[in-house]
Coordinates of C-alpha atoms in Angstrom, one line a residue:
M24 CA -0.6 0.4 0.2
F25 CA 1.3 3.1 -0.8
L26 CA 0.8 7.1 1.1
E27 CA -0.6 9.3 -1.8
F28 CA 0.2 13.1 -1.0
P29 CA -1.4 16.1 -2.7
G30 CA 0.5 17.4 -5.8
P31 CA 2.0 21.1 -5.3
G32 CA -1.5 22.3 -7.1
E33 CA -4.0 20.4 -5.4
R34 CA -2.1 21.6 -2.3
L35 CA -2.9 25.1 -3.2
D36 CA -6.8 24.9 -3.8
A37 CA -6.9 22.6 -0.6
M38 CA -5.3 26.2 1.3
Q39 CA -7.3 28.1 -1.1
S40 CA -10.8 26.8 -0.6
P41 CA -10.5 27.5 3.4
R42 CA -9.7 31.5 3.2
A43 CA -12.4 31.6 0.3
F44 CA -15.0 30.5 2.8
Q45 CA -13.6 32.9 5.8
G46 CA -13.7 35.7 2.9
L47 CA -17.8 35.2 2.1
S48 CA -18.0 35.0 5.9
M49 CA -16.4 39.1 6.9
R50 CA -18.9 40.0 4.0
L51 CA -22.0 38.0 5.2
L52 CA -20.9 39.5 9.2
R53 CA -20.5 43.1 7.7
G54 CA -24.2 43.2 5.5
A55 CA -25.2 42.1 8.7
R56 CA -23.8 45.2 10.8
L57 CA -25.3 47.4 8.1
G58 CA -28.5 45.7 8.0
L59 CA -28.6 46.2 12.1
L60 CA -27.3 49.4 12.0
P61 CA -31.0 51.5 12.3
L62 CA -31.6 49.2 14.8
L63 CA -29.3 49.9 16.8
L64 CA -29.9 53.9 16.1
A65 CA -33.8 53.4 16.6
L66 CA -33.1 51.5 20.3
A67 CA -30.6 53.8 21.3
V68 CA -32.8 57.3 20.2
G69 CA -35.0 55.4 21.9
C70 CA -33.0 54.5 25.2
G71 CA -31.9 58.3 24.7
H72 CA -35.8 59.1 25.2
S73 CA -36.2 57.0 28.3
K74 CA -33.0 58.2 30.1
N75 CA -34.0 62.1 29.5
N76 CA -37.5 61.0 31.7
T77 CA -35.3 59.5 34.4
S78 CA -33.1 62.5 34.5
S79 CA -36.1 64.8 35.1
P80 CA -36.2 67.3 38.5
G81 CA -38.9 65.2 40.6
T82 CA -40.6 66.9 43.7
P83 CA -38.3 67.5 46.7
P84 CA -39.9 67.1 49.7
T85 CA -42.6 69.7 51.9
I86 CA -43.2 69.6 55.5
T87 CA -46.7 70.0 55.5
A88 CA -47.8 69.1 58.7
A89 CA -45.1 69.3 61.8
P90 CA -44.9 67.4 64.8
S91 CA -46.6 68.9 67.4
S92 CA -45.1 69.4 70.8
A93 CA -46.8 66.9 73.9
A94 CA -46.7 65.9 77.3
T95 CA -47.4 62.7 78.8
V96 CA -46.8 61.0 82.3
T97 CA -44.6 58.0 83.1
G98 CA -45.5 54.7 81.8
R99 CA -48.5 56.5 79.2
P100 CA -47.9 55.6 75.1
V101 CA -47.1 59.1 73.2
S102 CA -47.2 59.7 69.7
F103 CA -45.2 62.6 66.9
S104 CA -46.8 62.8 63.7
V105 CA -45.7 64.5 60.9
T106 CA -47.3 65.0 57.1
A107 CA -45.3 65.6 54.5
T108 CA -45.5 65.7 50.3
G109 CA -42.8 65.0 47.5
A110 CA -42.2 62.3 45.2
P111 CA -40.9 59.5 44.4
T112 CA -41.1 57.6 47.6
L113 CA -40.6 59.8 50.7
R114 CA -37.9 58.8 54.0
Y115 CA -38.4 59.7 57.8
Q116 CA -35.5 60.0 60.2
W117 CA -36.7 60.8 63.6
A118 CA -34.0 62.5 65.8
K119 CA -34.4 63.4 69.6
D120 CA -32.8 66.2 70.8
D121 CA -30.5 66.0 67.3
V122 CA -29.8 62.3 68.3
D123 CA -31.5 59.7 65.5
I124 CA -33.5 57.8 66.9
L125 CA -32.8 54.0 65.5
G126 CA -35.4 52.4 64.2
A127 CA -37.7 55.1 64.3
L128 CA -38.4 56.0 60.2
G129 CA -42.0 56.2 59.8
S130 CA -44.0 59.5 59.3
T131 CA -45.6 58.2 63.2
F132 CA -43.0 57.8 66.4
T133 CA -44.1 56.2 69.7
L134 CA -43.2 56.2 73.0
F135 CA -45.0 53.3 74.0
S136 CA -43.7 53.3 78.0
P137 CA -42.0 56.5 78.4
D138 CA -40.0 57.4 81.6
S139 CA -38.3 60.9 82.7
Q140 CA -35.3 60.5 80.4
D141 CA -37.4 60.4 77.6
A142 CA -38.4 64.3 77.7
G143 CA -37.1 66.7 75.4
Q144 CA -37.0 68.3 71.8
Y145 CA -38.0 65.7 69.0
T146 CA -37.7 66.2 64.9
V147 CA -38.3 64.3 61.8
T148 CA -35.9 64.9 58.8
V149 CA -38.0 63.2 55.5
T150 CA -36.1 62.9 52.8
N151 CA -35.8 61.7 48.5
P152 CA -33.8 62.1 46.2
D153 CA -34.1 65.4 45.5
G154 CA -33.8 66.4 48.2
R155 CA -34.7 67.0 52.3
A156 CA -37.0 69.2 54.7
K157 CA -36.1 69.1 58.9
S158 CA -39.4 69.9 61.0
A159 CA -39.4 72.7 63.8
A160 CA -38.7 70.6 66.9
A161 CA -41.3 68.9 69.3
A162 CA -40.8 69.3 73.0
L163 CA -41.9 66.5 74.7
T164 CA -42.4 66.4 78.6
V165 CA -42.8 63.6 81.1
T166 CA -44.2 64.0 84.4
P167 CA -43.3 61.8 87.1
A168 CA -46.2 59.3 88.3
L169 CA -47.1 56.7 91.3
Q170 CA -46.4 53.9 89.9
F171 CA -47.7 50.4 91.3
T172 CA -46.8 46.7 89.7
S173 CA -50.1 45.4 90.3
A174 CA -51.7 47.7 92.9
V175 CA -55.1 45.8 93.0
S176 CA -56.5 47.3 96.0
L177 CA -56.4 51.1 97.8
V178 CA -58.1 52.8 100.9
A179 CA -57.9 56.7 102.1
D180 CA -57.7 57.6 105.9
A181 CA -59.1 61.1 107.5
S182 CA -55.8 62.7 106.3
G183 CA -55.7 61.9 102.8
N184 CA -53.2 59.2 103.1
L185 CA -53.8 56.6 100.7
F186 CA -52.5 52.9 101.3
V187 CA -51.5 50.1 98.8
S188 CA -51.5 46.9 97.8
D189 CA -49.6 45.4 95.6
L190 CA -50.1 42.0 94.3
E191 CA -47.2 41.0 92.1
D192 CA -44.7 42.9 94.6
H193 CA -46.0 41.5 98.0
C194 CA -46.2 44.5 100.1
I195 CA -47.9 47.7 100.9
W196 CA -47.5 50.9 99.9
K197 CA -48.3 54.6 102.5
I198 CA -48.7 57.4 99.9
S199 CA -48.8 61.0 101.9
P200 CA -51.3 64.0 100.4
A201 CA -47.4 65.5 99.1
K202 CA -47.5 61.8 97.0
V203 CA -44.8 61.1 99.4
V204 CA -44.5 56.9 99.1
T205 CA -43.1 55.0 101.5
L206 CA -43.3 50.7 102.3
L207 CA -45.7 50.4 105.1
A208 CA -45.2 46.6 105.6
G209 CA -43.3 44.0 103.4
A210 CA -40.2 43.0 101.2
Q211 CA -40.6 44.4 97.6
G212 CA -41.1 41.6 95.2
I213 CA -40.4 38.9 98.1
A214 CA -43.2 36.7 99.1
G215 CA -43.6 35.6 102.4
A216 CA -46.1 34.9 105.5
G217 CA -43.9 35.9 108.1
D218 CA -45.8 38.7 111.5
G219 CA -43.0 41.4 111.8
Q220 CA -42.4 45.2 111.7
G221 CA -42.0 47.2 108.1
A222 CA -40.1 45.2 105.5
G223 CA -39.4 42.6 107.9
A224 CA -42.8 41.2 107.1
R225 CA -44.1 39.1 104.4
F226 CA -47.1 39.2 102.4
R227 CA -48.5 37.1 99.1
N228 CA -49.9 39.3 96.6
P229 CA -51.8 40.9 98.8
G230 CA -55.7 41.7 97.9
G231 CA -58.1 43.9 99.5
L232 CA -57.5 46.5 102.7
A233 CA -59.8 48.4 105.5
L234 CA -59.0 50.5 108.0
D235 CA -60.5 50.2 111.6
P236 CA -61.3 53.1 113.2
T237 CA -58.2 52.7 115.3
G238 CA -56.1 53.6 112.5
N239 CA -54.9 50.0 111.7
L240 CA -55.4 48.5 108.4
L241 CA -56.5 45.2 107.9
V242 CA -55.2 43.3 105.2
A243 CA -56.5 41.1 103.2
D244 CA -53.4 38.2 102.7
T245 CA -54.8 36.2 99.1
G246 CA -52.2 34.3 98.4
N247 CA -50.9 33.4 102.2
H248 CA -55.3 32.3 103.2
T249 CA -54.9 34.4 106.1
I250 CA -56.3 38.1 107.8
R251 CA -53.6 40.0 108.7
R252 CA -53.3 43.6 110.5
I253 CA -50.5 46.2 110.8
A254 CA -50.4 48.6 113.1
P255 CA -50.0 52.4 112.4
D256 CA -46.0 51.9 112.8
G257 CA -45.9 49.2 110.5
T258 CA -46.3 46.3 112.8
V259 CA -47.9 43.0 110.6
T260 CA -49.8 40.2 113.0
T261 CA -52.1 37.8 111.9
L262 CA -55.8 38.0 112.6
A263 CA -56.8 34.9 111.6
G264 CA -56.0 31.7 108.8
G265 CA -53.1 29.2 108.5
A266 CA -50.6 30.9 106.2
G267 CA -50.4 28.3 102.9
L268 CA -53.3 26.1 104.0
P269 CA -56.4 26.8 102.1
G270 CA -59.7 25.6 103.5
S271 CA -63.0 26.6 105.0
T272 CA -62.8 25.7 108.5
N273 CA -64.3 28.3 111.2
A274 CA -62.9 28.6 114.2
V275 CA -60.3 31.0 116.3
G276 CA -58.2 33.1 114.5
T277 CA -54.9 30.6 112.6
L278 CA -57.5 27.7 113.4
A279 CA -59.5 29.0 110.8
R280 CA -59.2 28.6 107.0
F281 CA -60.0 30.8 104.0
N282 CA -59.2 30.1 100.3
A283 CA -58.2 33.3 98.7
P284 CA -60.0 35.9 100.9
F285 CA -60.0 38.9 98.8
G286 CA -62.5 42.3 99.9
I287 CA -61.9 43.4 103.2
A288 CA -64.9 45.9 105.2
V289 CA -64.8 46.8 108.9
I290 CA -67.4 47.1 111.4
S291 CA -67.6 49.9 113.6
T292 CA -69.4 49.7 116.8
G293 CA -69.3 53.3 118.2
G294 CA -66.4 54.1 116.8
A295 CA -64.5 51.1 117.8
Y296 CA -63.8 47.9 116.0
G297 CA -66.4 45.2 115.7
G298 CA -65.0 43.4 113.2
A299 CA -64.8 43.1 109.5
Y300 CA -66.9 41.0 107.0
I301 CA -64.7 39.0 104.3
S302 CA -65.3 38.1 100.6
D303 CA -63.7 34.4 100.8
S304 CA -63.7 34.4 97.4
Q305 CA -62.6 30.3 96.2
N306 CA -65.0 29.3 99.2
H307 CA -67.7 31.6 97.1
T308 CA -68.6 32.4 100.7
I309 CA -69.0 35.9 102.7
R310 CA -66.6 35.3 106.6
L311 CA -67.2 37.3 109.8
L312 CA -64.4 37.7 111.7
A313 CA -65.3 38.5 115.4
T314 CA -63.1 41.1 117.7
D315 CA -61.6 37.4 119.1
G316 CA -61.3 36.6 116.3
T317 CA -64.1 33.8 115.8
V318 CA -64.4 33.2 111.9
S319 CA -67.9 32.3 110.5
T320 CA -70.1 31.9 107.2
Y321 CA -72.3 34.7 107.1
A322 CA -73.7 34.0 103.8
G323 CA -73.0 31.6 101.4
S324 CA -71.6 27.9 101.5
A325 CA -68.5 26.8 101.4
G326 CA -67.5 25.2 97.7
Q327 CA -70.9 25.4 96.3
P328 CA -70.9 28.6 93.8
G329 CA -73.8 29.7 92.3
S330 CA -76.1 33.1 92.6
T331 CA -79.7 32.1 94.6
D332 CA -80.9 35.0 96.7
A333 CA -81.2 33.8 99.2
N334 CA -81.2 34.0 103.0
G335 CA -77.9 33.4 105.3
G336 CA -76.2 29.8 104.2
S337 CA -78.8 29.4 101.8
A338 CA -77.8 32.3 99.2
R339 CA -75.3 31.8 96.7
F340 CA -72.3 33.5 95.3
S341 CA -69.5 33.3 92.5
Q342 CA -66.5 33.9 93.3
P343 CA -67.2 37.4 95.4
N344 CA -64.5 40.1 95.8
G345 CA -64.7 44.1 96.8
L346 CA -66.9 44.7 99.9
A347 CA -68.4 48.4 101.5
L348 CA -70.3 48.3 104.3
A349 CA -73.2 51.3 104.1
A350 CA -74.0 52.7 107.9
S351 CA -77.0 51.0 107.9
G352 CA -75.5 47.6 108.3
T353 CA -76.1 46.4 105.0
L354 CA -73.0 45.2 103.0
Y355 CA -72.4 45.1 99.1
V356 CA -70.7 42.5 97.4
A357 CA -69.2 43.1 94.1
D358 CA -70.1 39.5 92.8
Y359 CA -66.9 39.0 90.4
G360 CA -68.4 35.9 89.2
N361 CA -72.2 36.3 88.1
F362 CA -70.9 39.7 86.5
C363 CA -73.1 41.8 89.4
L364 CA -73.9 43.5 92.5
R365 CA -75.4 41.4 95.5
A366 CA -77.0 43.2 98.9
I367 CA -76.8 41.4 102.2
A368 CA -79.2 42.8 104.2
P369 CA -78.8 43.3 108.2
S370 CA -80.7 40.2 108.7
G371 CA -78.4 37.8 106.1
Q372 CA -80.9 38.4 103.6
V373 CA -79.0 38.0 99.5
S374 CA -80.3 39.8 96.4
T375 CA -78.9 41.7 93.4
L376 CA -79.4 44.8 93.3
A377 CA -77.7 45.1 89.3
G378 CA -76.4 43.3 87.0
L379 CA -77.9 39.7 85.7
A380 CA -76.2 36.8 87.4
G381 CA -73.9 34.2 85.0
T382 CA -74.3 37.4 82.0
S383 CA -71.5 40.7 81.4
G384 CA -72.0 42.6 79.4
Y385 CA -71.6 47.1 79.0
L386 CA -75.3 48.1 79.6
D387 CA -76.4 51.3 81.5
A388 CA -80.0 50.6 82.9
T389 CA -81.8 50.0 86.3
G390 CA -81.5 46.7 88.6
T391 CA -80.6 43.4 86.5
A392 CA -81.5 45.1 83.2
A393 CA -78.0 46.5 83.5
R394 CA -74.9 45.1 82.8
F395 CA -71.2 44.7 84.2
N396 CA -68.0 42.5 83.5
L397 CA -66.3 41.1 85.9
P398 CA -66.5 43.6 88.6
V399 CA -63.1 43.9 91.1
G400 CA -63.5 47.1 93.4
I401 CA -66.5 48.6 95.4
A402 CA -66.7 51.7 96.9
L403 CA -69.4 53.5 99.2
D404 CA -69.7 57.7 99.0
A405 CA -71.1 59.4 101.9
S406 CA -74.5 60.4 99.1
G407 CA -75.3 55.9 99.4
N408 CA -73.7 55.6 96.2
L409 CA -71.5 53.3 95.2
W410 CA -68.7 52.8 92.9
I411 CA -67.8 49.9 90.9
A412 CA -64.5 49.5 89.1
D413 CA -66.4 47.5 86.2
T414 CA -63.1 45.3 85.0
H415 CA -63.4 43.6 82.1
N416 CA -65.5 46.9 81.1
H417 CA -62.2 48.8 81.7
A418 CA -64.6 51.5 83.5
V419 CA -65.9 53.6 86.3
R420 CA -69.8 53.0 87.0
R421 CA -71.4 55.1 89.5
V422 CA -74.9 52.5 91.5
T423 CA -77.6 53.9 93.2
S424 CA -79.3 52.6 96.6
A425 CA -82.3 52.2 93.8
G426 CA -79.8 50.4 91.8
V427 CA -79.5 52.3 89.0
V428 CA -76.5 52.4 86.7
T429 CA -74.9 54.8 84.7
V430 CA -71.1 55.0 83.0
I431 CA -68.6 58.0 84.7
A432 CA -65.5 57.1 82.7
G433 CA -64.1 54.3 80.4
S434 CA -65.6 53.4 76.9
G435 CA -65.5 50.1 77.6
T436 CA -62.3 49.2 75.6
A437 CA -58.6 49.0 77.5
G438 CA -56.3 52.6 77.1
N439 CA -54.3 54.9 78.8
A440 CA -55.9 58.5 78.5
D441 CA -56.7 61.7 81.0
G442 CA -60.0 62.7 80.3
T443 CA -63.7 63.4 80.7
N444 CA -66.1 60.3 81.0
T445 CA -66.0 58.4 78.0
V446 CA -62.6 59.4 76.7
A447 CA -61.2 59.0 79.8
L448 CA -59.5 54.7 79.4
F449 CA -58.7 52.5 82.2
N450 CA -56.9 49.4 81.8
L451 CA -58.4 46.6 84.3
P452 CA -58.6 48.9 87.0
C453 CA -59.6 47.4 90.0
G454 CA -59.4 48.9 93.5
I455 CA -61.0 52.4 94.6
T456 CA -61.8 54.4 97.1
V457 CA -63.5 57.6 98.4
N458 CA -61.1 60.7 99.8
P459 CA -62.1 63.0 102.3
S460 CA -63.1 65.1 99.6
G461 CA -65.0 63.0 98.5
N462 CA -63.4 62.5 94.4
L463 CA -62.6 58.8 93.9
V464 CA -59.2 56.8 93.8
V465 CA -58.7 54.0 91.3
A466 CA -56.2 51.4 91.2
D467 CA -56.2 51.6 87.2
T468 CA -53.7 48.1 87.8
Q469 CA -52.8 46.7 84.2
N470 CA -51.9 50.7 84.0
H471 CA -49.9 50.7 86.8
L472 CA -50.8 53.7 87.9
L473 CA -53.3 56.0 90.5
R474 CA -56.2 57.9 88.9
L475 CA -58.2 60.7 90.2
L476 CA -61.6 60.8 89.6
T477 CA -64.0 63.5 90.4
P478 CA -67.8 62.6 91.0
A479 CA -68.6 64.3 87.5
G480 CA -66.1 62.2 85.7
V481 CA -62.9 64.3 85.2
V482 CA -60.6 62.0 85.0
T483 CA -56.4 62.4 86.0
T484 CA -53.4 60.8 86.8
L485 CA -51.9 60.7 90.6

């Protein structure tokens, strides 16, 4: 077999063929470029037109409504707002005393729990790609207010001193008319059951308070299932019940048993201490503590909740809470679990004054046509009107001796605002008392504040 190589002429032809192909490709490419040129020019013109649109001037920001100065009390939310125009999209940055606030990037800025350190000058800068505008300063004033972890009951003495039980802080506070706050008894935040003086004593979730005619303070020590007494010097003693030992036994002193007592009303006999009524909430009864320490059941039957109007032990209650005792001897009961107010005549006969047992609501009316929602606190004024902390309606109601119910303050929804009547807002108010001037003081429990309420419905923060 012979291998044949192409001759010189044949090699030339072979070399010329690729070159001829390359020449043809170049000619075609030039033609394609010439053909594409009009399209490229058209695209260039179109793109140039679009670019001119995006680079045209926009509208720089203009502030049309600047933030306004505001005043609040510690713990009450406050907001600043701004209104601005401009395009495209506006961006916001709030500052306090010319220092940017991290995350404050909306047209509204809210301080949810302000304190004195938040007082100052607030501004907002509004920007977009075409410019910026800075608002004038809005001043924030924050007034210190008396704040508590969980104030649930309070009572005022003849001199205007207030005593407050703080359920979750396990202590009792005293507030002078000059608003000087002192710890009367218990250790702040430390639960216990020890008798002692002042901070040496211990409570566990103290509830209702009442003053006896000699200035001693009686405390329903709810979490300890006991009744305690605090002398004016802060010395604490246990009057009845066994700490940590719930029950329903009728007996003397520490041999008696309670189950989460809450409300308490002192009996005054000729200006002397005559014993006390206790709402034994989880036993669904009203108990009587005599001056010698003997505990008996005054109305209701232990362990038998209900709503029956009857005499003494035949009557039924459901988690009774606040108590108020009239000079006539009639005892009024905030029957929490029954959503109503009950009255116990001196004879022991129980009747329903207002509200319908087992039916919650928020309705002003007379007697059983009215509606409440888990009322806790109750107080009696000099005219014989009852004042109710209608806790889960976030309101204060007035009930006449004839059972006529009227909303005095609160809107039926939770909030935190001073004002008149329904403009004022509360958040789960629990305690209420009448002070020497005839105004009401309300323990606004979930707002952690004490509020002052006039009979006309004007609410301010204490």
